[in-house]
Coordinates of C-alpha atoms and ligand atoms in Angstrom, one line a residue:
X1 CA -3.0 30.8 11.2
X2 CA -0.6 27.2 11.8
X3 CA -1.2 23.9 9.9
X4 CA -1.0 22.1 13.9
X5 CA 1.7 20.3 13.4
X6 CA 2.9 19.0 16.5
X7 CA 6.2 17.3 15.8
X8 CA 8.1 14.8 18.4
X9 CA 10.6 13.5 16.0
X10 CA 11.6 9.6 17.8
X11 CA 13.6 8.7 14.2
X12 CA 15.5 11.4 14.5
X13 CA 16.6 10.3 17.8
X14 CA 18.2 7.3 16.6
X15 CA 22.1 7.4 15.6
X16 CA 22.8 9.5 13.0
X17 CA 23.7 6.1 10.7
X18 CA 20.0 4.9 10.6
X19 CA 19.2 8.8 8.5
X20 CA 21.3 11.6 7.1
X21 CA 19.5 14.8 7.9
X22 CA 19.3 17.2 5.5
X23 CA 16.4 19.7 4.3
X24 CA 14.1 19.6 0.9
X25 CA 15.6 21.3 -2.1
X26 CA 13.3 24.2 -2.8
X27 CA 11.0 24.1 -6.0
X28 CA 9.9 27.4 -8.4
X29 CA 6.6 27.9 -8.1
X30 CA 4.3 25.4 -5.7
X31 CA 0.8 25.3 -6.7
X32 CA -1.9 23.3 -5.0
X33 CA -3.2 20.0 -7.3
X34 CA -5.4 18.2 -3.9
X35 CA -5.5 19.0 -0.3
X36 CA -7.0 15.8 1.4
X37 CA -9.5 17.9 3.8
X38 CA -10.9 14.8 5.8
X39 CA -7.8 13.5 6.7
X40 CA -6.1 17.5 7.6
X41 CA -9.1 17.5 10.4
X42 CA -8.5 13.9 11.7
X43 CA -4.8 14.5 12.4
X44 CA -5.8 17.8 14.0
X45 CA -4.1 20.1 11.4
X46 CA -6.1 23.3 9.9
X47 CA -7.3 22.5 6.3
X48 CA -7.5 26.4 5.9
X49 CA -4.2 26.5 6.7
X50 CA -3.0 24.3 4.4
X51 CA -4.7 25.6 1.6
X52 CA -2.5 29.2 2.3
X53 CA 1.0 26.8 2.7
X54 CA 1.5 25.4 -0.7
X55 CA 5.4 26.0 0.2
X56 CA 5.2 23.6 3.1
X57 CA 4.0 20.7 1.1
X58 CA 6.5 21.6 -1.8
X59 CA 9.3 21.6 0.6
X60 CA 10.3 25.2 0.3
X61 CA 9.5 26.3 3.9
X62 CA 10.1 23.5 6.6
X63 CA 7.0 23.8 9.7
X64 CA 8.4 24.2 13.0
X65 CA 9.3 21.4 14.9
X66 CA 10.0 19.1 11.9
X67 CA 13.7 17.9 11.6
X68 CA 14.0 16.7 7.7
X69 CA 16.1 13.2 7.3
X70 CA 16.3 10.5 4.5
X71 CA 15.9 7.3 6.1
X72 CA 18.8 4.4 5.5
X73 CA 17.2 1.0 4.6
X74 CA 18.2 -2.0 2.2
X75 CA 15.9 -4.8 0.5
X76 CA 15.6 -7.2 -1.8
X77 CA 14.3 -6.4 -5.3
X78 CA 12.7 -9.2 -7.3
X79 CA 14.6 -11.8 -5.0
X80 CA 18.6 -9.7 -5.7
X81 CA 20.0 -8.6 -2.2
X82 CA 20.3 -4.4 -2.6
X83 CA 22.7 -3.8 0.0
X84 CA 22.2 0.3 0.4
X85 CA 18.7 2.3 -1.0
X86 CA 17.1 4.2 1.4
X87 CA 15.0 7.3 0.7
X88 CA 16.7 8.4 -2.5
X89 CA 13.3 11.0 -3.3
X90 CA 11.9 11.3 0.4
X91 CA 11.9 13.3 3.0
X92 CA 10.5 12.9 6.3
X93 CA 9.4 15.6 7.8
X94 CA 9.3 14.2 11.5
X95 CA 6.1 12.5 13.9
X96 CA 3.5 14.6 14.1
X97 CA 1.3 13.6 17.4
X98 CA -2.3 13.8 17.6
X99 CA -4.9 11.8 19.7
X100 CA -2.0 10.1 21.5
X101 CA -1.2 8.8 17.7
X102 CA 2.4 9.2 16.1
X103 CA 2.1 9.6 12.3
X104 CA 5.2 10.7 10.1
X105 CA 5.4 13.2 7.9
X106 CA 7.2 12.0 4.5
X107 CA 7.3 14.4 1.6
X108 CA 7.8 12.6 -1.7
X109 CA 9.6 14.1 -4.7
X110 CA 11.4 16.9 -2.6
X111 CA 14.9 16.3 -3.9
X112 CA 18.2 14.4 -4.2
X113 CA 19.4 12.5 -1.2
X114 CA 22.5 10.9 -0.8
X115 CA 20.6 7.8 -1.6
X116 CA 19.3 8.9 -5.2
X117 CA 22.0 7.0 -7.0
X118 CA 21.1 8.0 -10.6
X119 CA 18.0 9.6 -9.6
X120 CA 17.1 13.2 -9.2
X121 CA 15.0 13.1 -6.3
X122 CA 12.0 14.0 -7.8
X123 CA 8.7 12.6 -8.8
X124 CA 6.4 13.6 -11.9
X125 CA 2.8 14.5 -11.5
X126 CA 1.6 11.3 -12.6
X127 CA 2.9 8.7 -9.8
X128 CA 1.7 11.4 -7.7
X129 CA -2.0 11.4 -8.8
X130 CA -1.3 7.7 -8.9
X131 CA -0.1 7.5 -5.2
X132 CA -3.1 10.0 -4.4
X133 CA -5.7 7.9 -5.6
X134 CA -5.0 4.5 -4.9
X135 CA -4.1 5.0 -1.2
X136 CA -7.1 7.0 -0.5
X137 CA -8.9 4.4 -2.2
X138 CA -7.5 1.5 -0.3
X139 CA -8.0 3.0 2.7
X140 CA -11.7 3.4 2.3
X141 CA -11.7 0.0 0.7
X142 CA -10.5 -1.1 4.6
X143 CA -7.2 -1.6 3.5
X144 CA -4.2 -0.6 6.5
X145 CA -2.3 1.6 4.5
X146 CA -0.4 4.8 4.0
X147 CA -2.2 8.0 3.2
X148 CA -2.0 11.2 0.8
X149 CA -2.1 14.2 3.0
X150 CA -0.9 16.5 0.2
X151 CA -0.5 17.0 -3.4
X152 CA 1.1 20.2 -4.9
X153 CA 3.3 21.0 -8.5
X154 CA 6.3 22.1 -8.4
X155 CA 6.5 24.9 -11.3
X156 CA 9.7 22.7 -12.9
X157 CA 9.4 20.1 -15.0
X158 CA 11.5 16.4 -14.6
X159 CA 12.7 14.8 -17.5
X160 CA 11.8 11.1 -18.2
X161 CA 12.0 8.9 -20.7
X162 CA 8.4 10.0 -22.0
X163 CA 9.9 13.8 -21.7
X164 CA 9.7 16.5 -19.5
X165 CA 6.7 16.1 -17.2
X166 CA 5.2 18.6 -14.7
X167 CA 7.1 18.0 -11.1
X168 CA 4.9 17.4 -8.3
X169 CA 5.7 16.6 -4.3
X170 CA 2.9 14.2 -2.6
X171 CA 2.9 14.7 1.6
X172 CA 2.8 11.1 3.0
X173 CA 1.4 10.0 5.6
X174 CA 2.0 6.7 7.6
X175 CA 1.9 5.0 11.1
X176 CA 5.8 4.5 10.4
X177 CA 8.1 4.1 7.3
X178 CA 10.5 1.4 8.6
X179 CA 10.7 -1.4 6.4
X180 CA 12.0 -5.1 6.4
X181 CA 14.6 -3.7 4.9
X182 CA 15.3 -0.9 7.2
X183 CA 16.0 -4.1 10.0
X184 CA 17.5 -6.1 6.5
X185 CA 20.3 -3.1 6.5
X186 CA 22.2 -3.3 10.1
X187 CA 21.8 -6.6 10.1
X188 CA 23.6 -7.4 6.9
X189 CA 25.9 -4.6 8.3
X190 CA 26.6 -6.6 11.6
X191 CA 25.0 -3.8 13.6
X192 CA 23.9 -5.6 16.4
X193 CA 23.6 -2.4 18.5
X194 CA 21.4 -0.9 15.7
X195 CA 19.1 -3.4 15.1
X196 CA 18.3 -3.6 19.0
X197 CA 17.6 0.5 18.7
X198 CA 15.4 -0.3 15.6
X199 CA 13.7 -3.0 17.2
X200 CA 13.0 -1.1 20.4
X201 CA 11.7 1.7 18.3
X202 CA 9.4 -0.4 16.5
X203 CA 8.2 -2.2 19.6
X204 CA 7.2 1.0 21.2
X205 CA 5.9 2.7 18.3
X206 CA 3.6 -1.1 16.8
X207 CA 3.7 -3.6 19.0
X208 CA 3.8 -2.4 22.5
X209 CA 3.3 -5.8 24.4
X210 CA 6.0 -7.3 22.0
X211 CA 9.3 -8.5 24.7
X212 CA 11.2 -10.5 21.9
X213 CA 12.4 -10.6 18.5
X214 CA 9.9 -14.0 18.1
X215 CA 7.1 -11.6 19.7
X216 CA 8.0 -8.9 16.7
X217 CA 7.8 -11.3 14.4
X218 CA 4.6 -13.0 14.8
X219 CA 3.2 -9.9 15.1
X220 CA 4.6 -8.7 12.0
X221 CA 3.2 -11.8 10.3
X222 CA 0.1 -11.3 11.8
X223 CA -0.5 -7.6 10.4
X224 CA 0.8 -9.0 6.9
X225 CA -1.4 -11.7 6.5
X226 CA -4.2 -9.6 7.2
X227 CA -3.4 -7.5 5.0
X228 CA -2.3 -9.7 2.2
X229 CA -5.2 -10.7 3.0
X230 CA -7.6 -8.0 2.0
X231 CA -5.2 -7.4 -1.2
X232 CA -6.0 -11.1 -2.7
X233 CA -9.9 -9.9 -1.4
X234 CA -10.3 -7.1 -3.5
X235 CA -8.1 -8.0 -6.5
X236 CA -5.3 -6.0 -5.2
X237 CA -1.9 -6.8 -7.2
X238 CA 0.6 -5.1 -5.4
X239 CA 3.2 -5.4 -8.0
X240 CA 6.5 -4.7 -6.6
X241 CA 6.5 -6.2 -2.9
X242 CA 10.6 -6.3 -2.2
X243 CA 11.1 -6.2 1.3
X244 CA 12.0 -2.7 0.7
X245 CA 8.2 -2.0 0.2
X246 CA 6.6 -4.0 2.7
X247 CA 6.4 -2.0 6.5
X248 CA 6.3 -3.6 9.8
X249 CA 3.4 -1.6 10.4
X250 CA 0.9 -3.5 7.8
X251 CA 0.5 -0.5 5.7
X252 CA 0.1 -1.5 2.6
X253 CA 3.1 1.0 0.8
X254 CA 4.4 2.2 -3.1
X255 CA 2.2 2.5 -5.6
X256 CA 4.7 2.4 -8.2
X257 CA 3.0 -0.5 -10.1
X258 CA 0.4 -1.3 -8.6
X259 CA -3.1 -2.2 -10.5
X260 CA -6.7 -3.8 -9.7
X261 CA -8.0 -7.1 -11.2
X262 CA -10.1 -6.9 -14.1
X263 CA -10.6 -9.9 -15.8
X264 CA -10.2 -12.3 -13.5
X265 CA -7.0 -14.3 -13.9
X266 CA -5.0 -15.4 -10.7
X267 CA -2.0 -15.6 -13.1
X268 CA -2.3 -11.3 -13.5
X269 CA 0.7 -9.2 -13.5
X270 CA 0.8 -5.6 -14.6
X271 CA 4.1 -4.1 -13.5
X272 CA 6.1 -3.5 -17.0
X273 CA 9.2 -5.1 -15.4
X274 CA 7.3 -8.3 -14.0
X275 CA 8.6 -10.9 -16.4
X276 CA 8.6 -13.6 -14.9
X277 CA 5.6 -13.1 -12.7
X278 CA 7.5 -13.0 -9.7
X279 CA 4.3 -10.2 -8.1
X280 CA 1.4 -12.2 -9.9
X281 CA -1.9 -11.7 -8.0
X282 CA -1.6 -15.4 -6.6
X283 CA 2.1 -15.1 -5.8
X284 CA 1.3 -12.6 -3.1
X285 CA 0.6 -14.5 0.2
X286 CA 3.8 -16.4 -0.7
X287 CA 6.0 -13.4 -1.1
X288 CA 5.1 -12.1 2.1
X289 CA 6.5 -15.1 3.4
X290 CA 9.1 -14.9 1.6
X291 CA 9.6 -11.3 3.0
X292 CA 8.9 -12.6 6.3
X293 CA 11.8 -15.4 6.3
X294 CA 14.1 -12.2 5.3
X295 CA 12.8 -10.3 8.4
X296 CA 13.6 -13.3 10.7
X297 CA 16.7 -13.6 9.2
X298 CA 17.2 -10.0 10.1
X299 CA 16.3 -10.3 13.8
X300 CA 18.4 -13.3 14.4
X301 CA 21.4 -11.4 16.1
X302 CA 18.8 -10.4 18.6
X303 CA 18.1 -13.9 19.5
X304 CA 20.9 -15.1 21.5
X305 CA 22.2 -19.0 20.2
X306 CA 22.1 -19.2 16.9
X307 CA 20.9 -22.4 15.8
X308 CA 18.9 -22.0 18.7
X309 CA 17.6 -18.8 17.1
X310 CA 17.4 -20.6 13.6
X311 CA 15.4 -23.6 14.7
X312 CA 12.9 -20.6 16.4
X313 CA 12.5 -18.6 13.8
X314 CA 11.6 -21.3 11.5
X315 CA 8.6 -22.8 13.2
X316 CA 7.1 -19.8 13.8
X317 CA 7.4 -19.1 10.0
X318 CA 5.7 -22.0 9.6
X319 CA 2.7 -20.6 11.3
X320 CA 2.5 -18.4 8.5
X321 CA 0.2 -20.7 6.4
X322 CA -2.4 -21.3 8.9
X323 CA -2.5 -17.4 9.6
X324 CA -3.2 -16.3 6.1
X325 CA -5.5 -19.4 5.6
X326 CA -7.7 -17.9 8.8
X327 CA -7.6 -14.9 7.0
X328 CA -8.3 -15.4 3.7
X329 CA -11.4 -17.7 4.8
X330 CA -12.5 -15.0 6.6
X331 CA -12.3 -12.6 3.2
X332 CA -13.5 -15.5 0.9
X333 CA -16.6 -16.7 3.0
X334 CA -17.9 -12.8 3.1
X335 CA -17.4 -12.6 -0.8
X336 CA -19.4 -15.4 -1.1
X337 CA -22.2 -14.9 2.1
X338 CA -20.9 -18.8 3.0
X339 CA -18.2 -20.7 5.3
X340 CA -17.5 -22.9 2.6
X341 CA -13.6 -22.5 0.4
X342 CA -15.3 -25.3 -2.0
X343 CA -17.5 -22.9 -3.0
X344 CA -15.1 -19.9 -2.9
X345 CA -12.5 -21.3 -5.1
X346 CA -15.0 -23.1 -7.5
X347 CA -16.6 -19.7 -7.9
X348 CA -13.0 -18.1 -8.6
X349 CA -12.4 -21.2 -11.1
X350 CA -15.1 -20.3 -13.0
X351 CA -14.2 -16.7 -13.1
X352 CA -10.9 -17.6 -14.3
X353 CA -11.9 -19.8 -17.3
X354 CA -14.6 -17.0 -18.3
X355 CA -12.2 -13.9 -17.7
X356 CA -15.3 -12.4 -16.0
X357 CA -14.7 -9.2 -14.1
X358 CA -13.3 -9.3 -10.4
X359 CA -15.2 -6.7 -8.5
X360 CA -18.7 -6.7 -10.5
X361 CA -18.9 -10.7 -10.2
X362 CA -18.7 -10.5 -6.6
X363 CA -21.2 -7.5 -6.3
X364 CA -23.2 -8.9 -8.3
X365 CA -23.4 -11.7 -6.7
X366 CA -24.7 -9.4 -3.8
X367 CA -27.2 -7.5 -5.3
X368 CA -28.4 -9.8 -8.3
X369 CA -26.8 -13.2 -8.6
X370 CA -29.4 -14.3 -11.4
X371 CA -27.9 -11.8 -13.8
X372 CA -24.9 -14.0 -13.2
X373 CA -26.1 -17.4 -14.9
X374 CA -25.0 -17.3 -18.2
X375 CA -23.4 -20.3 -18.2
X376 CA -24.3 -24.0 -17.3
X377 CA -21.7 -24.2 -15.4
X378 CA -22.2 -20.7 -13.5
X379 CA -26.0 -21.4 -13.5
X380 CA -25.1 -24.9 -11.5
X381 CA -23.1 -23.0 -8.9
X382 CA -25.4 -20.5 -8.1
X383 CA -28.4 -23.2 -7.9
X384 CA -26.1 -24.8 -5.1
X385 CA -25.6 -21.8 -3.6
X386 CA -29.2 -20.5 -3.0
X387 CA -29.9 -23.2 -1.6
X388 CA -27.4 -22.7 1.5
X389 CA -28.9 -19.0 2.3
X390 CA -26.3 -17.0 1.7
X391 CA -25.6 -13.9 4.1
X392 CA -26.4 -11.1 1.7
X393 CA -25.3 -8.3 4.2
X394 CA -22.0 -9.4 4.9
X395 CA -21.4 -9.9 1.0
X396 CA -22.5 -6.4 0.7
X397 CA -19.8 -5.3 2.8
X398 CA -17.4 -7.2 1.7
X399 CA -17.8 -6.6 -2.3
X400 CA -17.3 -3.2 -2.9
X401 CA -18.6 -1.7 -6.0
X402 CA -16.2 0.6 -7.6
X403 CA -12.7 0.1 -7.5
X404 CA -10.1 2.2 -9.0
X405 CA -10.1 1.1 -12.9
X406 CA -7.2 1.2 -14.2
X407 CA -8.1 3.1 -17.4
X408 CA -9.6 5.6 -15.0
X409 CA -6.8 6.2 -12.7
X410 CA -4.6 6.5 -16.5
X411 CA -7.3 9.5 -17.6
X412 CA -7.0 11.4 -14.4
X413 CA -3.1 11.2 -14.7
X414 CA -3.2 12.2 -18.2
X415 CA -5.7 15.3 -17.9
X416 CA -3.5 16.1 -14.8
X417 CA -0.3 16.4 -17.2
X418 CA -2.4 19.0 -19.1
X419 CA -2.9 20.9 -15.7
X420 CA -6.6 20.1 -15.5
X421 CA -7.1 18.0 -12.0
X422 CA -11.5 17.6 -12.6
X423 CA -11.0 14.2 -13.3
X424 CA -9.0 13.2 -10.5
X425 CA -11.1 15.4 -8.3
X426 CA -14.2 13.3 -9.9
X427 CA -12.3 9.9 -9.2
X428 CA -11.4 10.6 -5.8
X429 CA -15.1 11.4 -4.5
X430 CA -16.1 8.5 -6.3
X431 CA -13.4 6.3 -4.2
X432 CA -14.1 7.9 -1.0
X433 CA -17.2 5.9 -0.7
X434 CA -16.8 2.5 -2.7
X435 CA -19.7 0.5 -0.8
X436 CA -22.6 1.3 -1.9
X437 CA -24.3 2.2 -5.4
X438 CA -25.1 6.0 -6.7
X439 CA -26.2 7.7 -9.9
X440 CA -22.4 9.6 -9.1
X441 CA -20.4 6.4 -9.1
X442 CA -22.2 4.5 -12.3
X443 CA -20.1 5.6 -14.8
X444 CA -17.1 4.4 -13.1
X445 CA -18.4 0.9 -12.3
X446 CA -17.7 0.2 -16.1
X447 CA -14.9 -2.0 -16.6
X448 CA -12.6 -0.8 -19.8
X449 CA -13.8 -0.8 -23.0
X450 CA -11.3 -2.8 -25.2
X451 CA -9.9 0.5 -26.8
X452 CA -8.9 1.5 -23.2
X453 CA -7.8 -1.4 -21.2
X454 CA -4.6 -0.6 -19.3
X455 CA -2.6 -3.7 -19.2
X456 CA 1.2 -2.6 -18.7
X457 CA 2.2 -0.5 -15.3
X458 CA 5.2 1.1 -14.4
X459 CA 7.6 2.0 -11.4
X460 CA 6.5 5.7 -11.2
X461 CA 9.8 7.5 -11.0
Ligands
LIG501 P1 10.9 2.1 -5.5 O1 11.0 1.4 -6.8 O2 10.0 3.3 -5.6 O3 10.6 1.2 -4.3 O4 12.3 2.8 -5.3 C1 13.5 2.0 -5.1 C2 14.6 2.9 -4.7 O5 14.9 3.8 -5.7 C3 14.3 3.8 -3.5 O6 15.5 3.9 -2.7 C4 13.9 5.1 -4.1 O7 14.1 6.1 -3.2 C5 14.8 5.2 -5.3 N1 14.3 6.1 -6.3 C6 13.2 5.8 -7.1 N2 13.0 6.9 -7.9 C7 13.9 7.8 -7.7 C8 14.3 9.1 -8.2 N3 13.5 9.7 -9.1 N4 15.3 9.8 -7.6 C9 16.0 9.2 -6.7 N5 15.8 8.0 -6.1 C10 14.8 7.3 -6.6
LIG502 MG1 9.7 1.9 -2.6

């Protein structure tokens, strides 16, 4: 019986400064917590398998064909240039291939590397549940992102500042892991040779029909504002988007701090050490450019004259607005069932100044907008917008109607820490298919009671 892997490792490939090779530090005992079954069969590997290779996914036995490596990147975190981070608690496997597709193979929580600084390599159950839940989520939600294979305990416990907590190793899954930052790195290093390696790399692996650095970039903007896109849709705040978190894939990556909407405020920020609001829900499209300008910066060396380059890179920046606006009138108008932004954002105005709740408005407004007139102000809006026929299937599509709750997510990590995974089981079915009502999903439709409102988020370590 083999898992399937079928490993054709391209990183490790690359000169031996973009990685350090080196092998997952074994773990006590590996016990399973969650074996994602649906996604085993659609990259071709044997669920069965798995399920007897709890060692694999805790790092203790390496599969054949895999060649383990921390990856080198840099980034900027909360705007402060980091000149060296890299995967101080991953591990990437290698690329397994199936259906022509190359997906790495990252296990999380595996051990030191020599870029853990001050960290011990190694992840807690709870950001693991965490990273379980709201990838899988997002991903059924539509959202590009990167996916949990694997989640197993270690049998040794990490110490944080909350105590010791159960170790756990999550098996990521991703079209790549290269990072603005990963570019960011040689380039602030002066590695000219490098970045052309990296950007050949990435050409071949996302953007095939890219010839220059300007070609990379506008495709790079273009997968981010989609995605950004479907964040700001769904009340997504991402929480921590340094440029060592955002890939030039469009996978949407870390779920340190991440959290949905609520109440809707476009002011919202969860992460713990947000202060100044940097990550705020509405900050989010102009991060990316923000993240965008430091990836053009990056590429620069690659484009010949530099003021040349300079003068270049900046229009097409500038592109960046009318991108994201496409998309985020695409996103808006199927909330709403109408073409019209007006509408949209006077709809989102009102939300704001009633703190009403993100994801149940919006369905609502899909399945029974009456029960939203509570208001004169609401009832007004919603006179003018019967009367323009809205398009009730494509607002059904585009409102789903459970989201990962925050208080809910925080129950199925804290029964996990007392070794009982039901409720994240429970959560996860639920997720797997957010579009359309059950008796199953009810329950978890709820937004929190006041007792159990999770405001506060933090950088699972
Ligand atoms: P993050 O905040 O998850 O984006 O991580 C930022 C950097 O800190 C990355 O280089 C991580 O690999 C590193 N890091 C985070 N937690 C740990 C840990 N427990 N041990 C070692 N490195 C860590
Ligand atoms: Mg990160």
């Amino acid at each position: 019986m083999t898992i399937g892997f079928q490993f054709d490792n391209n990183y490790a490939r690359l000169p031996d400064r973009f990685h350090t090779r080196l092998m997952p530090t074994p773990v006590r005992d590996p016990a399973w917590i969650a074996l994602n079954e649906r996604l085993a069969r659609d990259l071709g590997l044997d669920p069965d398998a798995m399920r007897a290779s709890a060692d694999v996914f805790a790092g203790n036995v390496v599969p054949e064909g895999a060649e383990p490596l921390a990856q080198l990147y840099a980034g900027h975190q909360f705007g402060g240039w980091s000149p060296q981070l890299g995967d101080g608690r991953a591990i990437l496997l290698g690329e397994h291939i199936h259906d022509d597709r190359r997906w790495d193979v990252v296990l999380k929580g595996s051990g030191p590397t020599p870029y853990s600084r001050m960290g011990d390599g190694r992840t807690a159950i709870g950001p693991v549940v965490r990273e379980y839940l709201l990838s899988e989520a997002m991903h059924a939600l539509g959202v590009p992102t990167t996916r949990a294979l694997a989640a197993v305990t270690t049998g040794e416990p990490v110490l944080r500042e909350a105590g010791p907590l159960p170790g756990a190793v999550l098996t990521r899954i991703a079209s790549s892991h290269v990072r603005v930052g990963t570019f960011q790195v040689f380039a602030a290093r002066g590695d000219v040779a490098a970045l052309r390696l990296l950007f050949d790399h990435v050409v071949a692996r996302h953007a095939p029909d890219a010839r220059t650095p300007l070609d990379l970039l506008r495709h790079v903007m273009s997968v981010q504002a989609e995605l950004v896109s479907r964040w700001m849709a769904l009340g997504f705040v991402h929480g921590v988007m340094n440029t060592d978190n955002m890939t030039v894939s469009g996978e949407t990556i870390d779920y340190g701090p991440c959290a949905f909407l609520e109440d809707y405020h476009p002011d919202t920020v969860f992460s713990s050490i947000d202060q100044l609001g940097r990550y705020a829900w509405k900050n989010q499209p102009d991060i990316a450019l923000w993240n965008l300008a430091q990836f053009a910066t990056a590429l620069l060396p690659l484009m010949g004259d530099r003021d040349v380059a300079i003068r270049e890179a900046t229009e097409t920046l500038e592109g960046f607005a009318d991108l994201y606006a496409r998309e985020w009138r695409a996103r808006l108008s199927a909330k709403i069932g109408l073409d019209d932004m007006d509408k949209g954002h006077e709809l989102l105005a009102i939300m704001a100044e009633d703190r009403r709740d993100f994801t149940n408005t919006f369905r609502m407004l899909a399945t029974d907008p009456h029960a939203l007139g509570d208001t004169a102000r609401m009832d007004d809006w919603l006179a003018r917008w019967t009367k323009r026929c809205p398009d009730v299937d494509a607002m059904r599509n585009a409102n789903p109607v459970v989201i990962p709750r925050n208080h809910r997510v925080q129950q199925a990590i804290v029964t996990a820490e007392g070794g009982n995974y039901a409720e994240m089981h429970a959560l996860h079915a639920v997720l797997s298919d957010p579009w359309t009502e059950t008796e199953y999903n009810a329950s978890y439709r709820a937004p929190a009671a006041p007792g159990e409102r999770v405001t506060r988020t933090f950088c699972g370590t």
